[in-house]
Structure formats: C-alpha cells, structure tokens
Tab-separated table of C-alpha atoms in Angstrom:
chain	number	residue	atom	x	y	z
A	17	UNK	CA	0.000	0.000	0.000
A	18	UNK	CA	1.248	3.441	-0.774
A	19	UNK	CA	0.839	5.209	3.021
A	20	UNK	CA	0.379	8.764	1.118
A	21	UNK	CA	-2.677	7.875	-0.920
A	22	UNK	CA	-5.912	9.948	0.202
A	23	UNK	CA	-7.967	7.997	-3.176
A	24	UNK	CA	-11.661	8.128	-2.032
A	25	UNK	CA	-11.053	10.766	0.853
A	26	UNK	CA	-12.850	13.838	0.758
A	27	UNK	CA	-10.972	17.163	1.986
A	28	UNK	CA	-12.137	20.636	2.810
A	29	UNK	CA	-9.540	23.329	2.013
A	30	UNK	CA	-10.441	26.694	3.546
A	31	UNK	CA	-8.770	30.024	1.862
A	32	UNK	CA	-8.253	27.398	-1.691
A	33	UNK	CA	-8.741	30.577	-4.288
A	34	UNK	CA	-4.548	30.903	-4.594
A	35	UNK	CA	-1.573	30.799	-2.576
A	36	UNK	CA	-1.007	28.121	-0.182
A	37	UNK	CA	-4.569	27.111	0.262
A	38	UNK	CA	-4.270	26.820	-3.597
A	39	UNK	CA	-1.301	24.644	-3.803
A	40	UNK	CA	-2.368	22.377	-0.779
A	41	UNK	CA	-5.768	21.332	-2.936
A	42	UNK	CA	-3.995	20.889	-5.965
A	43	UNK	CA	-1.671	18.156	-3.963
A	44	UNK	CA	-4.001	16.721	-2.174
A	45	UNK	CA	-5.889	16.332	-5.631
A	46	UNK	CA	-2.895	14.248	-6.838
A	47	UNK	CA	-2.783	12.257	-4.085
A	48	UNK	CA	-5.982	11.006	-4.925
A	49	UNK	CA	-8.985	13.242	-2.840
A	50	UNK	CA	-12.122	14.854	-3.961
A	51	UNK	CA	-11.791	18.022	-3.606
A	52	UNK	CA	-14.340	21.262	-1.361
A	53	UNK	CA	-12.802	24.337	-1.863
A	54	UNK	CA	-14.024	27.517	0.348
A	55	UNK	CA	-12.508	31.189	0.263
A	56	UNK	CA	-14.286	34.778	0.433
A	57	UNK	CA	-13.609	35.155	-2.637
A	58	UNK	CA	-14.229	32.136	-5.032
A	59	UNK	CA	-15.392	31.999	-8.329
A	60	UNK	CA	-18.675	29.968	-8.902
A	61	UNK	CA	-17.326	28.231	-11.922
A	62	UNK	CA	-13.757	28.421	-13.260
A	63	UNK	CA	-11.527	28.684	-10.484
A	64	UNK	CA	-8.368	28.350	-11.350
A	65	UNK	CA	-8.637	25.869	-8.060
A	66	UNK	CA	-11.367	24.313	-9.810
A	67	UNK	CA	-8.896	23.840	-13.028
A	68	UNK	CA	-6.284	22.248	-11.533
A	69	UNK	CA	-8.107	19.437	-9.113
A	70	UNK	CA	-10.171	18.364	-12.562
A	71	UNK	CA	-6.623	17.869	-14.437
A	72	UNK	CA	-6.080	15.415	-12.136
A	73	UNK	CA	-9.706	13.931	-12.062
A	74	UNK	CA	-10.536	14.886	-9.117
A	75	UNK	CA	-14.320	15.627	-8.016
A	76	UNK	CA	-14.820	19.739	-7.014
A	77	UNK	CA	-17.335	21.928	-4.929
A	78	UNK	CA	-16.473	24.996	-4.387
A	79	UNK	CA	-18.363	27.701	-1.943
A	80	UNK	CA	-17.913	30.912	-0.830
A	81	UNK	CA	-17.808	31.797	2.753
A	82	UNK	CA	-17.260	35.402	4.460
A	83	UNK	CA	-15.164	34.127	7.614
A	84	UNK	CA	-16.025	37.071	9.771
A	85	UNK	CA	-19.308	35.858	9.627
A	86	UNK	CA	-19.885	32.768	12.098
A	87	UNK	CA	-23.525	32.011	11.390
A	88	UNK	CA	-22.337	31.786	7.353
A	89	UNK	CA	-19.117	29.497	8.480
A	90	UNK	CA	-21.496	27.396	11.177
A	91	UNK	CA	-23.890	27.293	8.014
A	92	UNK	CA	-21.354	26.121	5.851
A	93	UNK	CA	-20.272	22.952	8.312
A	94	UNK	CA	-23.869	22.058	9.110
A	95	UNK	CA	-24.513	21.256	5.197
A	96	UNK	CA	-21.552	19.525	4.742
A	97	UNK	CA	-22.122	17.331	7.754
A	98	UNK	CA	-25.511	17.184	6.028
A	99	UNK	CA	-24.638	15.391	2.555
A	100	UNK	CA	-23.508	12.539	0.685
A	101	UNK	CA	-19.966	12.093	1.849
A	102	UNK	CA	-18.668	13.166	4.698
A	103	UNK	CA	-15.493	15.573	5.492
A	104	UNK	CA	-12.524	13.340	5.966
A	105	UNK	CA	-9.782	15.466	5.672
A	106	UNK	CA	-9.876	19.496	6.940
A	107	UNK	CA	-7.112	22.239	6.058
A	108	UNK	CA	-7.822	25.672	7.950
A	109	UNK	CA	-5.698	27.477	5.971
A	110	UNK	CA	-8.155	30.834	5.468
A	111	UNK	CA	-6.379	33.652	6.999
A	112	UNK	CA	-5.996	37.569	6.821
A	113	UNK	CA	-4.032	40.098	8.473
A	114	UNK	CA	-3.538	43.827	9.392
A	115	UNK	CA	-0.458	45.428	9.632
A	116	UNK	CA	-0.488	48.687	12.407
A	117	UNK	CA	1.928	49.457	15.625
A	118	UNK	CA	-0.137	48.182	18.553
A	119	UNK	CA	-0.820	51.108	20.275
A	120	UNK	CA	-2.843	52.368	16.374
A	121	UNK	CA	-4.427	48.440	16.299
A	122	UNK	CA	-7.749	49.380	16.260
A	123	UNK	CA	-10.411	46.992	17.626
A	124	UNK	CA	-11.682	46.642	14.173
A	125	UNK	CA	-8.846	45.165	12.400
A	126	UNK	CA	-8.471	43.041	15.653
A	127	UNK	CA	-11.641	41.396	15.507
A	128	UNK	CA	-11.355	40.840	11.814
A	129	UNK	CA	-8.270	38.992	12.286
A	130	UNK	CA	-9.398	36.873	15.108
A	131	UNK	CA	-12.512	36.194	13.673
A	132	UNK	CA	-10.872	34.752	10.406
A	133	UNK	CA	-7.742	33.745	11.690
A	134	UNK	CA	-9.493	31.288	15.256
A	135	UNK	CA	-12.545	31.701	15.465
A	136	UNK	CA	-13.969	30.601	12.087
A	137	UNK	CA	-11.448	27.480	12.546
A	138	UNK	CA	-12.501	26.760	15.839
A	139	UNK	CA	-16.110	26.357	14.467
A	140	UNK	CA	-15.206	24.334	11.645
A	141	UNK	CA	-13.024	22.448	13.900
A	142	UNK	CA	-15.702	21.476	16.150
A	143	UNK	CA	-18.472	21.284	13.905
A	144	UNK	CA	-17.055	18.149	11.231
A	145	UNK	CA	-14.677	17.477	14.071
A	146	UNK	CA	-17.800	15.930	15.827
A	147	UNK	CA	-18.761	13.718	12.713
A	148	UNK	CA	-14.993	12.718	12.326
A	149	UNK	CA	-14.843	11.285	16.112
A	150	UNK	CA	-18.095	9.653	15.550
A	151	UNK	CA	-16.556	7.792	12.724
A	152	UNK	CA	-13.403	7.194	14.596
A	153	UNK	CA	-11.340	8.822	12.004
A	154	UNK	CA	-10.584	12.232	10.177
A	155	UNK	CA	-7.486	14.602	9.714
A	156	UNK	CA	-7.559	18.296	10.773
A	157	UNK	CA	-4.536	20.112	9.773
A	158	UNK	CA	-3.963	23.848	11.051
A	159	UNK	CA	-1.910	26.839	9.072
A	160	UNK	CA	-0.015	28.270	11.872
A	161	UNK	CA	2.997	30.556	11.642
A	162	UNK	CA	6.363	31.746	12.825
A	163	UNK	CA	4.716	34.264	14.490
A	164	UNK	CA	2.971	31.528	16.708
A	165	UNK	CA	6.205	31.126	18.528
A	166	UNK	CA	7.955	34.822	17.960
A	167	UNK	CA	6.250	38.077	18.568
A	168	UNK	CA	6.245	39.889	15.056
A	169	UNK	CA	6.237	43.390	14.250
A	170	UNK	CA	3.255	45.562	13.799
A	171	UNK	CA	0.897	42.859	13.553
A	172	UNK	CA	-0.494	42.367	17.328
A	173	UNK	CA	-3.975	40.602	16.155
A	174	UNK	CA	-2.182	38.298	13.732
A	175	UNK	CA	0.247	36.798	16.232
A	176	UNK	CA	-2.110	36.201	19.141
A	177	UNK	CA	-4.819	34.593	16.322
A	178	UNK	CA	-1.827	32.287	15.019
A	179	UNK	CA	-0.388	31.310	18.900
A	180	UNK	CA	-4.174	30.472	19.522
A	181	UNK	CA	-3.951	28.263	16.676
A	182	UNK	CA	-1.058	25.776	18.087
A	183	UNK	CA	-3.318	25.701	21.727
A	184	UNK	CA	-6.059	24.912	19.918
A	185	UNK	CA	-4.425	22.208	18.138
A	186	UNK	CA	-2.873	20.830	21.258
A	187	UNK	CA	-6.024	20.756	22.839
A	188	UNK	CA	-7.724	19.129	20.239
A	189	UNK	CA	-5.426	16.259	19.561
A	190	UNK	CA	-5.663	15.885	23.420
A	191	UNK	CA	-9.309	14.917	22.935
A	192	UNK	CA	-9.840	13.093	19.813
A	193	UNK	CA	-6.299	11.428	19.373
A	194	UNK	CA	-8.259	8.281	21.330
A	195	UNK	CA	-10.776	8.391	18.761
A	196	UNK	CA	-8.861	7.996	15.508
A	197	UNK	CA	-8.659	11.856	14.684
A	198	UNK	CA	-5.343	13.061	13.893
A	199	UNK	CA	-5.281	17.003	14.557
A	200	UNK	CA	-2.170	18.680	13.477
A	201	UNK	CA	-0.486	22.301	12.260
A	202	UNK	CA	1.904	22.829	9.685
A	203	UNK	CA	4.133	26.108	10.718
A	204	UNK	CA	4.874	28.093	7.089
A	205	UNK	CA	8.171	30.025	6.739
A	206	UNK	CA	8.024	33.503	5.166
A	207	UNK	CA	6.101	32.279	1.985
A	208	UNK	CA	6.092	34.771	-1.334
A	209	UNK	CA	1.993	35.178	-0.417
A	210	UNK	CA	-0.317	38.337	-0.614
A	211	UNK	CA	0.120	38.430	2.715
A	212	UNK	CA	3.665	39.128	3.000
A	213	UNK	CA	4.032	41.476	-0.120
A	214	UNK	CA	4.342	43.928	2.389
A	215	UNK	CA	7.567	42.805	3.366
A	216	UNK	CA	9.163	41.812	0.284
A	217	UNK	CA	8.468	44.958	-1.209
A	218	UNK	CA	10.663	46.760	1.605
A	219	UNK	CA	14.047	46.054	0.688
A	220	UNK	CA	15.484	47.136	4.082
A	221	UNK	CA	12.758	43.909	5.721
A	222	UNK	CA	13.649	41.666	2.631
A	223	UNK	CA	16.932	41.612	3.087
A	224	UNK	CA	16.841	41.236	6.708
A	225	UNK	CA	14.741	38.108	6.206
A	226	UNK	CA	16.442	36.493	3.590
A	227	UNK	CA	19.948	36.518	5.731
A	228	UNK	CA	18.028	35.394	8.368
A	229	UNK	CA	16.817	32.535	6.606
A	230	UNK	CA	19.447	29.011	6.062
A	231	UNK	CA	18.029	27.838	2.696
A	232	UNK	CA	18.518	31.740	1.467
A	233	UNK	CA	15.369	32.019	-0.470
A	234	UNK	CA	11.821	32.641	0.171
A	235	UNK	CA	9.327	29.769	0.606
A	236	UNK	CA	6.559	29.599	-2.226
A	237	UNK	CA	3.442	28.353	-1.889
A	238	UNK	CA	4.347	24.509	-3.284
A	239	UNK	CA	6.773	23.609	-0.664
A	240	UNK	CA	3.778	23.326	1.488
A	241	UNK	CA	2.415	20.750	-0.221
A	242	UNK	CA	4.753	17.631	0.892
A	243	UNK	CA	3.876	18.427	4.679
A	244	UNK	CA	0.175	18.914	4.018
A	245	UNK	CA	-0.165	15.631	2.250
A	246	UNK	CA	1.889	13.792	4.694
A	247	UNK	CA	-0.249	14.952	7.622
A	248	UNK	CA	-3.434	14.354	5.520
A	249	UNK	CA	-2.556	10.825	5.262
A	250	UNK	CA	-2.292	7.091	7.022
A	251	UNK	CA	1.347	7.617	7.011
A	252	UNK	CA	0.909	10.713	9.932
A	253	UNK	CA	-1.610	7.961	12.093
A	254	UNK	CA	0.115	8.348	14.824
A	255	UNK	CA	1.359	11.606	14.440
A	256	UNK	CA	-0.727	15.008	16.900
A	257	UNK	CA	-0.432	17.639	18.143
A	258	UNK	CA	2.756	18.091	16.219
A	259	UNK	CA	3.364	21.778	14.615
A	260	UNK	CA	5.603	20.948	11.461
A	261	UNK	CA	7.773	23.314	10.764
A	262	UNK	CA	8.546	24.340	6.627
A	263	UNK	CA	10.186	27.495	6.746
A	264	UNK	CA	13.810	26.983	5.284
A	265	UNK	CA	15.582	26.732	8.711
A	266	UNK	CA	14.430	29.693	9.963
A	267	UNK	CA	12.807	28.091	13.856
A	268	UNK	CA	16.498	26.507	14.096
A	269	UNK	CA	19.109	29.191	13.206
C-alpha cells in the first residue's frame, strides 16, 4: 500500500482561491482526494482551483464563505455534515491580516483577524470534528505561523490569532487522538503570499529576512504541499499535536 494515498477521501480546504490554500488542494488532488474548496472570494465556476483538481480527475465543490461571519461558516459545516460524503480530511488554511503598531491596532482590524484567523477554525473544527470522532477517524490540519512562537512586528492581532492556533491544536489532539482523529499544524516560513508582499516589497525587511533565513530564499506556496499531504494521510496515524515546521531553517538558526 502506498501510506500517502488519500484515493476516495474527501478534503475541505479553507482560503483554496490561490496561494497556499491553492497549492495544498492541488496536492491533495494528486494524491488522490475529492476536492471542497471555500474562500471569500471564489469563483462559482472556473476557479483556477477548480482547473487544476479536474486535471487530475478529481471531483470539485467549491463555496464561498465570508469568515467574519460565524452564522455563514457554522452554516457552511452544518450542510456539509448534512450530505452525501462526509469531510474526511480538513485544512484551515483561510487567513488575513492587518499590519499597524499596537498602540494604532484598532479593535476593528483586531476582531477581523481573530474572527478569520481562530474563530472561524474553531467552528469548523468542532463542527465536522464531531462527525470525524463519531466515525473514529478524520485529519484536521492547522496553518499556523512563525509568528505563533515569535512576537512579530506591527501585527499584534495576527500573532495572538496564530499562537491560539497551536493551543487549539494541542487541545484538540488531546481529545480526539483516542478516537482515531489526527489534529495537526503545519508552521509556514516567510512564503512569497499576498500576505507578505508587504515585506518583500521593503528592501530594508527583505533583506533582513532572507539573511536570516538558512536555505537563502523565500518559501513559495508549493513547498507546502509535501507536509500537508503527509499529515493528511495514514502515514501521519500516529502523528498530533505536532506543529511541522517548513520554513527553510528559519525556527532553528
């Protein structure tokens, strides 16, 4: 048996429309799952996350789902858990974030990024979670961050969302590991995203990051892909709690 082979799962991917969320569905596409993407943003037909899981003849739903808005994210779970096939595999990868000195943070962006960033996973989470534990197995794979170990710069709401994210994963591997759910996070290095244009755009930030960094290059959305399928899979069984590091070195220098 190949241990990496998800054929006949079914996986959710949160935050799918491009980047990370993007790359993760593609792989988990080749690796044999149907495929629910969900962003804010989504096309209705013609994604170009829709594209790529067909070219590898994969089945596709796609929705889109404000995250700031609970009722609309509980809404979402509560048809899933409703139809044909249920959610084996979950990727809470949907994320934002607001870049302002603390002290100018207002509540506004803070609650936006808490919302989208915890909250909205915590419901998810909990929601198919339930169905998975009933079943006696299911894989729930956080996006964490650097910044849910180091403090950050300017981004106050951002860093306490993403240290929520590894409690939250602790404490839910405490609970369900005995039933056959695996709940994990993968810990991205500075990835060339949307969300850190910001800061490759400054050289004097840039450059500080890339010395700082032991494989000497920015991450890109693809070398995300190995971890998520691995954790997605029988081969990570007996493998929670664990935060999985891919971030070229950058947790060990």
């Amino acid at each position: 048996m190949n241990p990496f082979d998800l054929s006949g799962r079914l996986a959710l991917i949160t935050g799918a429309r491009r980047g990370i969320g993007l790359a993760i569905a593609e792989a988990l596409a080749a690796a044999g799952a149907d495929i629910i993407a969900v962003s804010a943003q989504l096309e209705t037909t013609g994604s170009e996350v829709e594209k790529r899981v067909r070219r590898h003849g994969r089945d596709f739903t796609g929705h889109r789902v404000n995250f700031t808005d609970r009722a609309a994210v509980a809404g979402l779970a509560a048809r899933l858990d409703d139809g044909d096939r249920p959610v084996d595999i979950l990727v809470n990868n949907a994320g934002t974030i607001r870049r302002a000195p603390a002290a100018e943070h207002t509540d506004a962006m803070w609650d936006e990024v808490l919302a989208v960033d915890l909250s909205a996973q915590f419901v998810l989470s909990r929601d198919l979670g339930r169905g998975m534990v009933a079943r006696g197995r299911g894989k729930i794979i956080f996006m964490a961050s650097l910044l849910s170990f180091q403090g950050g710069v300017n981004v106050p709401g951002y860093t306490a969302a993403k240290s929520g994210l590894i409690g939250l994963t602790r404490a839910l591997a405490n609970e369900w590991a005995p039933h056959g759910v695996n709940v994990n996070a993968i810990v991205p290095g500075y990835i060339g995203t949307d969300n850190t244009r910001a800061l490759r755009d400054d050289p004097g930030r840039n450059t500080a990051i890339l010395e700082r960094i032991p494989a000497g290059r920015w991450g890109v959305p693809g070398d995300l892909a190995g971890a998520a399928v691995f954790l997605a899979s029988p081969a990570a069984d007996y493998v929670h709690g664990a935060a999985v590091p891919v971030d070229g070195g950058w947790l060990g220098r």
